[in-house]
Amino acid sequence: MLATTRLARTSLFVSKRMISSATEPSAKELAESSVIFGDRKTKKRTQEPTQENTVEDLSLLDESIRKAEYLSHGAEGATNGFEKLPSHYAKNQHIDIDQTNTNELRSILWQFDAPIRYAFAYGSGVFSQGYSTPDTQTDLIFAVTYPQHWHSINMKYNKDHYSSLRYFGSGVVSKFQEVGAGVYFNPYVEIDGKLVKYGVVSVDTLVNDLAKWNTFYLAGRLQKPVKILRDDTKIRFWNQQNLKAAASLAYMNLPEDQPFDEFQFYKNITELSYKGDVRYTLGAENPKKIENIVEKNFEYFQKYYSPIMNEVIGEKKFFLPPGFTKENANAKLQDTIFRSSTSQMAKGLFTAGVSKSVKYAWAKKVKARASK
């Protein structure tokens, strides 16, 4: 039955072009070779822009911003053309879920007095993975501009969310946040009757991961459907590049001699974030998790990747972050994810505390067993 379902979901795209094996250029080389959007207002139009022209212009603008960002190293405060992006840019990232659930998630954000610039919900507490347990948490990520200031305010109003590290002050907490993937988690927090785990990350750290895959810790999470609760133009732009890169690599990992399988394509995308994950290696994750995520959220994946599939698969426009190529990407990701997931797991003993860390690890094990 499952095979029949997958066959029915197979896309009409049936051919693949061989990907160039040329070495991926450096960030500077990539930027310098990019097309600059330029000032197109000096050219008078004799007719209304067509849909094709609009797509082409947006593609050039997209490339222009990417170039400017690479050259400025994503400096805070540099706009680099973000104000030129149309209001509909990357609408695919905004997934509609049950309104009641959406309201509950937004109400959680309202309980925080510290300023949150970007926020999203993810995981089995929001998107079904085929099972649930009494200890299932609602997973949230908050991107903030100044982490130390944010923790200082948050510890004032929500000190019980933190482990004993709070006694050392927000400076120590923010230093611990920088270790590993740059995310500080407070798990098993009860907010409005919900069990919540929220992670705090700086905007710069998040953008760098989306643009360069330097830890893949949050880039991988955002490659699967999430519920954005608070948006930011710069992050949305770089997540769109992240989704293009995920689609490109997932497509490269498909068999060359077989028709395009949309279900397998989404599985390949989902699988990227588990390459080298120490929790997967230790059996702390459900072995069927990847397949369950895609099976239960297939329509969300279609919404999330619809315009990107057309660009990557239909037009054969492939994109990977600087330093990643078809030949080295899988091995490089595996090494990167192993390092970031190992350091994050070790950091959790301090940031979450021993008791919450053991509770979290046990809950993961219970989920893994329940799915077998």
Tab-separated table of C-alpha atoms in Angstrom:
chain	number	residue	atom	x	y	z
A	1	MET	CA	0.000	0.000	0.000
A	2	LEU	CA	2.810	2.390	0.940
A	3	ALA	CA	4.619	1.683	-2.331
A	4	THR	CA	1.435	2.438	-4.260
A	5	THR	CA	1.014	5.697	-2.370
A	6	ARG	CA	4.563	6.728	-3.137
A	7	LEU	CA	4.141	5.852	-6.809
A	8	ALA	CA	1.049	8.020	-6.972
A	9	ARG	CA	3.053	10.888	-5.529
A	10	THR	CA	5.856	10.560	-8.029
A	11	SER	CA	6.450	13.792	-9.919
A	12	LEU	CA	6.250	14.147	-13.681
A	13	PHE	CA	9.900	15.085	-13.738
A	14	VAL	CA	11.579	11.926	-15.078
A	15	SER	CA	15.020	12.979	-16.144
A	16	LYS	CA	18.152	14.227	-14.434
A	17	ARG	CA	21.086	16.085	-15.854
A	18	MET	CA	24.539	15.202	-14.570
A	19	ILE	CA	25.743	17.752	-12.030
A	20	SER	CA	29.008	19.469	-12.831
A	21	SER	CA	31.854	18.083	-10.759
A	22	ALA	CA	33.779	21.351	-10.796
A	23	THR	CA	35.155	22.503	-7.459
A	24	GLU	CA	32.794	24.803	-5.553
A	25	PRO	CA	34.220	28.357	-5.585
A	26	SER	CA	35.137	30.236	-2.442
A	27	ALA	CA	32.704	32.759	-0.955
A	28	LYS	CA	34.628	35.622	-2.537
A	29	GLU	CA	34.844	33.925	-5.940
A	30	LEU	CA	31.148	33.029	-5.794
A	31	ALA	CA	30.235	36.603	-4.935
A	32	GLU	CA	32.446	38.163	-7.603
A	33	SER	CA	31.025	35.905	-10.301
A	34	SER	CA	27.410	36.661	-9.377
A	35	VAL	CA	25.135	38.755	-11.546
A	36	ILE	CA	24.382	42.181	-10.135
A	37	PHE	CA	20.728	43.171	-10.278
A	38	GLY	CA	21.567	46.796	-11.092
A	39	ASP	CA	19.242	49.724	-11.620
A	40	ARG	CA	16.468	48.544	-13.891
A	41	LYS	CA	14.333	51.680	-13.407
A	42	THR	CA	16.203	53.526	-16.161
A	43	LYS	CA	14.712	51.187	-18.740
A	44	LYS	CA	11.177	52.162	-19.690
A	45	ARG	CA	8.813	49.280	-20.095
A	46	THR	CA	6.597	49.251	-23.128
A	47	GLN	CA	4.256	46.757	-21.543
A	48	GLU	CA	3.316	45.325	-18.191
A	49	PRO	CA	5.886	42.850	-16.817
A	50	THR	CA	5.043	39.244	-17.557
A	51	GLN	CA	5.172	36.478	-14.991
A	52	GLU	CA	8.335	35.192	-16.665
A	53	ASN	CA	10.035	38.594	-16.361
A	54	THR	CA	8.984	38.891	-12.726
A	55	VAL	CA	10.503	35.498	-11.917
A	56	GLU	CA	13.689	36.414	-13.792
A	57	ASP	CA	14.008	39.763	-12.009
A	58	LEU	CA	13.450	38.101	-8.630
A	59	SER	CA	16.110	35.513	-9.443
A	60	LEU	CA	18.590	38.281	-10.289
A	61	LEU	CA	17.700	40.201	-7.139
A	62	ASP	CA	18.092	37.030	-5.126
A	63	GLU	CA	21.566	36.511	-6.570
A	64	SER	CA	22.509	40.160	-6.054
A	65	ILE	CA	21.610	40.069	-2.353
A	66	ARG	CA	23.506	36.818	-1.911
A	67	LYS	CA	26.592	38.420	-3.481
A	68	ALA	CA	26.368	41.522	-1.290
A	69	GLU	CA	25.923	39.413	1.837
A	70	TYR	CA	28.953	37.245	1.064
A	71	LEU	CA	31.117	40.311	0.417
A	72	SER	CA	29.992	42.061	3.615
A	73	HIS	CA	30.211	38.795	5.598
A	74	GLY	CA	26.602	39.342	6.681
A	75	ALA	CA	27.551	42.345	8.775
A	76	GLU	CA	24.826	43.326	11.232
A	77	GLY	CA	23.020	46.421	9.993
A	78	ALA	CA	23.869	45.901	6.307
A	79	THR	CA	20.600	45.792	4.375
A	80	ASN	CA	22.143	44.641	1.072
A	81	GLY	CA	18.880	44.998	-0.822
A	82	PHE	CA	16.510	43.174	1.518
A	83	GLU	CA	14.116	46.120	1.258
A	84	LYS	CA	13.740	45.350	-2.467
A	85	LEU	CA	12.320	41.900	-1.840
A	86	PRO	CA	8.591	41.735	-2.697
A	87	SER	CA	6.076	41.002	0.026
A	88	HIS	CA	5.366	37.565	-1.452
A	89	TYR	CA	9.035	36.519	-1.339
A	90	ALA	CA	9.472	33.009	0.144
A	91	LYS	CA	5.780	32.663	1.034
A	92	ASN	CA	6.358	28.912	0.797
A	93	GLN	CA	8.004	29.078	4.241
A	94	HIS	CA	4.738	30.078	5.918
A	95	ILE	CA	2.938	26.821	6.617
A	96	ASP	CA	-0.709	26.911	7.689
A	97	ILE	CA	-1.562	24.548	10.524
A	98	ASP	CA	-4.623	24.198	12.733
A	99	GLN	CA	-5.659	27.662	13.927
A	100	THR	CA	-6.156	26.527	17.514
A	101	ASN	CA	-2.640	25.131	17.594
A	102	THR	CA	-1.298	28.319	15.993
A	103	ASN	CA	-2.964	30.470	18.631
A	104	GLU	CA	-1.577	28.291	21.417
A	105	LEU	CA	1.929	28.568	19.996
A	106	ARG	CA	1.695	32.343	19.687
A	107	SER	CA	0.388	32.612	23.232
A	108	ILE	CA	3.610	30.953	24.415
A	109	LEU	CA	5.630	33.762	22.840
A	110	TRP	CA	3.533	36.355	24.647
A	111	GLN	CA	4.771	34.968	27.978
A	112	PHE	CA	8.296	36.236	27.268
A	113	ASP	CA	9.213	39.822	28.083
A	114	ALA	CA	12.625	39.636	26.405
A	115	PRO	CA	12.548	40.684	22.702
A	116	ILE	CA	12.399	37.851	20.158
A	117	ARG	CA	13.289	38.757	16.575
A	118	TYR	CA	12.473	35.440	14.876
A	119	ALA	CA	10.709	32.344	16.188
A	120	PHE	CA	9.563	29.009	14.860
A	121	ALA	CA	8.013	25.822	16.230
A	122	TYR	CA	9.065	22.392	15.023
A	123	GLY	CA	9.160	18.718	15.952
A	124	SER	CA	6.617	16.083	16.907
A	125	GLY	CA	4.742	18.461	19.218
A	126	VAL	CA	3.668	20.466	16.154
A	127	PHE	CA	4.066	18.189	13.134
A	128	SER	CA	3.043	14.557	13.503
A	129	GLN	CA	5.707	11.876	13.339
A	130	GLY	CA	3.302	8.997	13.795
A	131	TYR	CA	3.506	8.709	17.567
A	132	SER	CA	3.359	10.744	20.780
A	133	THR	CA	4.152	10.233	24.460
A	134	PRO	CA	3.044	11.990	27.654
A	135	ASP	CA	6.448	13.728	27.713
A	136	THR	CA	6.177	15.140	24.181
A	137	GLN	CA	7.371	18.719	24.255
A	138	THR	CA	6.537	21.669	22.039
A	139	ASP	CA	9.880	22.619	20.489
A	140	LEU	CA	10.619	26.294	19.797
A	141	ILE	CA	13.620	28.290	18.606
A	142	PHE	CA	14.024	31.989	19.397
A	143	ALA	CA	16.538	34.053	17.408
A	144	VAL	CA	17.559	37.167	19.344
A	145	THR	CA	19.827	40.113	18.597
A	146	TYR	CA	21.735	40.318	21.888
A	147	PRO	CA	21.789	36.954	23.739
A	148	GLN	CA	23.338	38.181	26.998
A	149	HIS	CA	20.793	40.983	27.283
A	150	TRP	CA	17.997	38.555	26.385
A	151	HIS	CA	19.008	36.030	29.065
A	152	SER	CA	19.391	38.818	31.615
A	153	ILE	CA	15.770	39.874	31.085
A	154	ASN	CA	14.466	36.332	30.828
A	155	MET	CA	16.200	35.181	34.018
A	156	LYS	CA	14.597	38.093	35.843
A	157	TYR	CA	11.084	36.903	34.959
A	158	ASN	CA	11.610	33.177	34.309
A	159	LYS	CA	14.541	32.139	36.489
A	160	ASP	CA	12.967	28.721	37.108
A	161	HIS	CA	13.426	27.923	33.398
A	162	TYR	CA	17.207	27.746	33.916
A	163	SER	CA	19.536	25.250	35.529
A	164	SER	CA	21.942	26.243	38.310
A	165	LEU	CA	23.951	28.152	35.680
A	166	ARG	CA	21.633	31.092	36.335
A	167	TYR	CA	23.492	31.757	39.586
A	168	PHE	CA	26.553	32.722	37.545
A	169	GLY	CA	24.661	35.402	35.617
A	170	SER	CA	23.630	36.058	32.030
A	171	GLY	CA	27.250	36.530	30.903
A	172	VAL	CA	28.131	32.917	31.730
A	173	VAL	CA	24.876	31.643	30.257
A	174	SER	CA	25.514	33.477	26.966
A	175	LYS	CA	29.085	32.116	26.876
A	176	PHE	CA	27.736	28.583	27.238
A	177	GLN	CA	25.290	29.360	24.445
A	178	GLU	CA	28.199	29.993	22.055
A	179	VAL	CA	29.586	26.469	22.595
A	180	GLY	CA	28.876	23.927	19.879
A	181	ALA	CA	26.002	24.910	17.598
A	182	GLY	CA	25.383	28.180	19.427
A	183	VAL	CA	21.967	27.284	20.851
A	184	TYR	CA	20.974	27.416	24.536
A	185	PHE	CA	18.039	25.119	25.399
A	186	ASN	CA	15.680	25.273	28.351
A	187	PRO	CA	13.737	21.971	28.263
A	188	TYR	CA	10.690	20.775	30.209
A	189	VAL	CA	9.307	24.213	30.929
A	190	GLU	CA	5.577	24.462	31.577
A	191	ILE	CA	3.980	27.458	29.858
A	192	ASP	CA	0.203	27.878	29.618
A	193	GLY	CA	-0.255	24.216	30.498
A	194	LYS	CA	2.081	23.057	27.703
A	195	LEU	CA	5.393	21.290	28.130
A	196	VAL	CA	7.881	23.420	26.195
A	197	LYS	CA	11.530	23.191	25.173
A	198	TYR	CA	12.860	26.452	23.787
A	199	GLY	CA	16.260	27.202	22.332
A	200	VAL	CA	17.866	30.627	22.138
A	201	VAL	CA	20.281	31.522	19.330
A	202	SER	CA	21.753	34.778	18.089
A	203	VAL	CA	20.506	36.058	14.736
A	204	ASP	CA	24.077	36.101	13.406
A	205	THR	CA	24.672	32.457	14.379
A	206	LEU	CA	21.429	31.364	12.742
A	207	VAL	CA	22.115	33.292	9.521
A	208	ASN	CA	25.665	31.903	9.300
A	209	ASP	CA	24.383	28.349	9.630
A	210	LEU	CA	21.726	28.890	6.967
A	211	ALA	CA	24.238	30.517	4.609
A	212	LYS	CA	27.293	28.335	5.200
A	213	TRP	CA	26.112	25.113	6.888
A	214	ASN	CA	28.875	25.589	9.455
A	215	THR	CA	27.078	23.479	12.111
A	216	PHE	CA	23.923	22.391	10.231
A	217	TYR	CA	22.186	22.273	13.603
A	218	LEU	CA	19.459	24.781	12.783
A	219	ALA	CA	19.825	24.736	8.991
A	220	GLY	CA	18.802	21.065	9.086
A	221	ARG	CA	15.801	21.741	11.289
A	222	LEU	CA	14.594	24.504	8.994
A	223	GLN	CA	14.855	22.236	5.948
A	224	LYS	CA	11.832	20.370	7.266
A	225	PRO	CA	8.447	22.120	7.539
A	226	VAL	CA	8.246	24.424	10.561
A	227	LYS	CA	5.696	26.886	11.839
A	228	ILE	CA	7.072	30.419	11.746
A	229	LEU	CA	5.605	32.456	14.589
A	230	ARG	CA	7.664	35.617	14.192
A	231	ASP	CA	9.357	36.458	10.907
A	232	ASP	CA	12.463	38.366	9.868
A	233	THR	CA	13.328	39.300	6.269
A	234	LYS	CA	17.039	38.540	6.482
A	235	ILE	CA	16.485	35.137	8.060
A	236	ARG	CA	13.711	34.326	5.595
A	237	PHE	CA	16.038	35.177	2.700
A	238	TRP	CA	18.829	32.944	3.956
A	239	ASN	CA	16.475	30.119	4.801
A	240	GLN	CA	15.274	30.208	1.191
A	241	GLN	CA	18.917	29.730	0.122
A	242	ASN	CA	19.151	26.927	2.692
A	243	LEU	CA	16.096	25.201	1.197
A	244	LYS	CA	17.536	25.543	-2.332
A	245	ALA	CA	20.784	23.964	-1.178
A	246	ALA	CA	18.944	21.108	0.571
A	247	ALA	CA	16.858	20.467	-2.539
A	248	SER	CA	19.975	20.554	-4.727
A	249	LEU	CA	21.862	18.003	-2.618
A	250	ALA	CA	18.792	15.801	-2.129
A	251	TYR	CA	18.295	15.748	-5.896
A	252	MET	CA	21.950	14.907	-6.460
A	253	ASN	CA	21.544	11.959	-4.069
A	254	LEU	CA	18.707	10.430	-6.116
A	255	PRO	CA	19.555	7.523	-8.471
A	256	GLU	CA	20.515	8.811	-11.901
A	257	ASP	CA	18.852	5.969	-13.819
A	258	GLN	CA	15.399	6.089	-12.203
A	259	PRO	CA	12.342	8.337	-12.632
A	260	PHE	CA	12.028	11.192	-10.179
A	261	ASP	CA	10.380	10.037	-6.933
A	262	GLU	CA	8.970	12.975	-4.974
A	263	PHE	CA	8.553	10.973	-1.773
A	264	GLN	CA	12.179	9.834	-1.872
A	265	PHE	CA	13.250	13.383	-2.687
A	266	TYR	CA	11.701	14.639	0.567
A	267	LYS	CA	13.198	11.688	2.437
A	268	ASN	CA	16.614	12.673	1.121
A	269	ILE	CA	16.078	16.220	2.375
A	270	THR	CA	14.976	14.995	5.810
A	271	GLU	CA	17.859	12.545	6.026
A	272	LEU	CA	20.462	15.298	5.598
A	273	SER	CA	20.084	16.548	9.171
A	274	TYR	CA	20.579	13.060	10.634
A	275	LYS	CA	23.855	12.253	8.876
A	276	GLY	CA	26.365	11.754	11.674
A	277	ASP	CA	23.913	12.743	14.432
A	278	VAL	CA	25.260	11.118	17.597
A	279	ARG	CA	21.713	10.543	18.907
A	280	TYR	CA	20.897	8.479	15.824
A	281	THR	CA	24.124	6.523	16.240
A	282	LEU	CA	23.319	5.759	19.884
A	283	GLY	CA	19.796	4.588	19.029
A	284	ALA	CA	18.131	7.492	20.811
A	285	GLU	CA	16.055	8.302	17.737
A	286	ASN	CA	13.229	6.369	16.137
A	287	PRO	CA	14.774	4.362	13.238
A	288	LYS	CA	11.643	5.070	11.162
A	289	LYS	CA	11.650	8.756	12.008
A	290	ILE	CA	12.711	10.005	8.581
A	291	GLU	CA	10.045	8.037	6.738
A	292	ASN	CA	7.378	8.956	9.316
A	293	ILE	CA	8.161	12.668	9.049
A	294	VAL	CA	7.668	12.638	5.286
A	295	GLU	CA	4.682	10.276	5.300
A	296	LYS	CA	2.765	12.297	7.903
A	297	ASN	CA	3.675	15.717	6.486
A	298	PHE	CA	3.870	15.115	2.747
A	299	GLU	CA	1.536	18.020	1.867
A	300	TYR	CA	3.547	20.373	4.060
A	301	PHE	CA	6.725	19.361	2.233
A	302	GLN	CA	5.020	20.078	-1.082
A	303	LYS	CA	4.033	23.555	0.108
A	304	TYR	CA	7.475	24.209	1.567
A	305	TYR	CA	9.394	23.199	-1.561
A	306	SER	CA	6.974	23.900	-4.426
A	307	PRO	CA	8.739	26.963	-5.948
A	308	ILE	CA	12.163	25.529	-5.168
A	309	MET	CA	11.435	22.231	-6.913
A	310	ASN	CA	10.585	24.132	-10.060
A	311	GLU	CA	13.875	26.027	-9.897
A	312	VAL	CA	16.123	23.120	-8.909
A	313	ILE	CA	14.482	20.233	-10.740
A	314	GLY	CA	12.658	21.938	-13.566
A	315	GLU	CA	15.299	24.541	-14.484
A	316	LYS	CA	18.354	22.611	-13.185
A	317	LYS	CA	19.588	25.556	-11.122
A	318	PHE	CA	21.657	23.987	-8.395
A	319	PHE	CA	23.069	25.779	-5.393
A	320	LEU	CA	25.293	24.673	-2.503
A	321	PRO	CA	26.999	26.813	0.167
A	322	PRO	CA	30.636	27.800	-0.457
A	323	GLY	CA	33.007	24.879	0.053
A	324	PHE	CA	30.337	22.227	-0.599
A	325	THR	CA	30.333	20.221	-3.832
A	326	LYS	CA	28.464	17.197	-5.122
A	327	GLU	CA	31.506	15.090	-4.315
A	328	ASN	CA	32.213	16.251	-0.754
A	329	ALA	CA	28.855	17.472	0.584
A	330	ASN	CA	27.594	14.240	2.174
A	331	ALA	CA	30.866	13.409	3.925
A	332	LYS	CA	31.378	17.015	5.001
A	333	LEU	CA	27.867	17.195	6.459
A	334	GLN	CA	28.332	13.948	8.343
A	335	ASP	CA	31.491	15.261	9.996
A	336	THR	CA	29.943	18.675	10.709
A	337	ILE	CA	26.772	17.231	12.243
A	338	PHE	CA	28.692	14.740	14.370
A	339	ARG	CA	30.756	17.539	15.907
A	340	SER	CA	27.843	19.914	16.500
A	341	SER	CA	25.446	17.260	17.854
A	342	THR	CA	28.106	15.820	20.181
A	343	SER	CA	29.005	19.216	21.624
A	344	GLN	CA	25.341	20.178	22.010
A	345	MET	CA	24.576	16.932	23.845
A	346	ALA	CA	27.505	17.461	26.216
A	347	LYS	CA	26.547	21.101	26.748
A	348	GLY	CA	23.037	20.032	27.733
A	349	LEU	CA	24.322	18.531	30.976
A	350	PHE	CA	25.203	22.058	32.117
A	351	THR	CA	22.535	24.183	30.443
A	352	ALA	CA	19.567	21.914	31.171
A	353	GLY	CA	20.910	20.271	34.314
A	354	VAL	CA	21.527	16.574	34.926
A	355	SER	CA	17.961	15.640	35.889
A	356	LYS	CA	16.352	17.298	32.851
A	357	SER	CA	19.047	15.873	30.555
A	358	VAL	CA	18.400	12.344	31.810
A	359	LYS	CA	14.646	12.901	31.497
A	360	TYR	CA	15.057	14.138	27.916
A	361	ALA	CA	17.318	11.226	26.949
A	362	TRP	CA	14.877	8.722	28.454
A	363	ALA	CA	11.927	10.303	26.627
A	364	LYS	CA	13.844	9.954	23.338
A	365	LYS	CA	14.500	6.298	24.105
A	366	VAL	CA	10.822	5.675	24.908
A	367	LYS	CA	9.785	7.236	21.585
A	368	ALA	CA	12.287	5.090	19.719
A	369	ARG	CA	10.965	1.914	21.358
A	370	ALA	CA	7.308	2.861	20.896
A	371	SER	CA	7.772	3.138	17.141
A	372	LYS	CA	9.259	-0.322	16.608
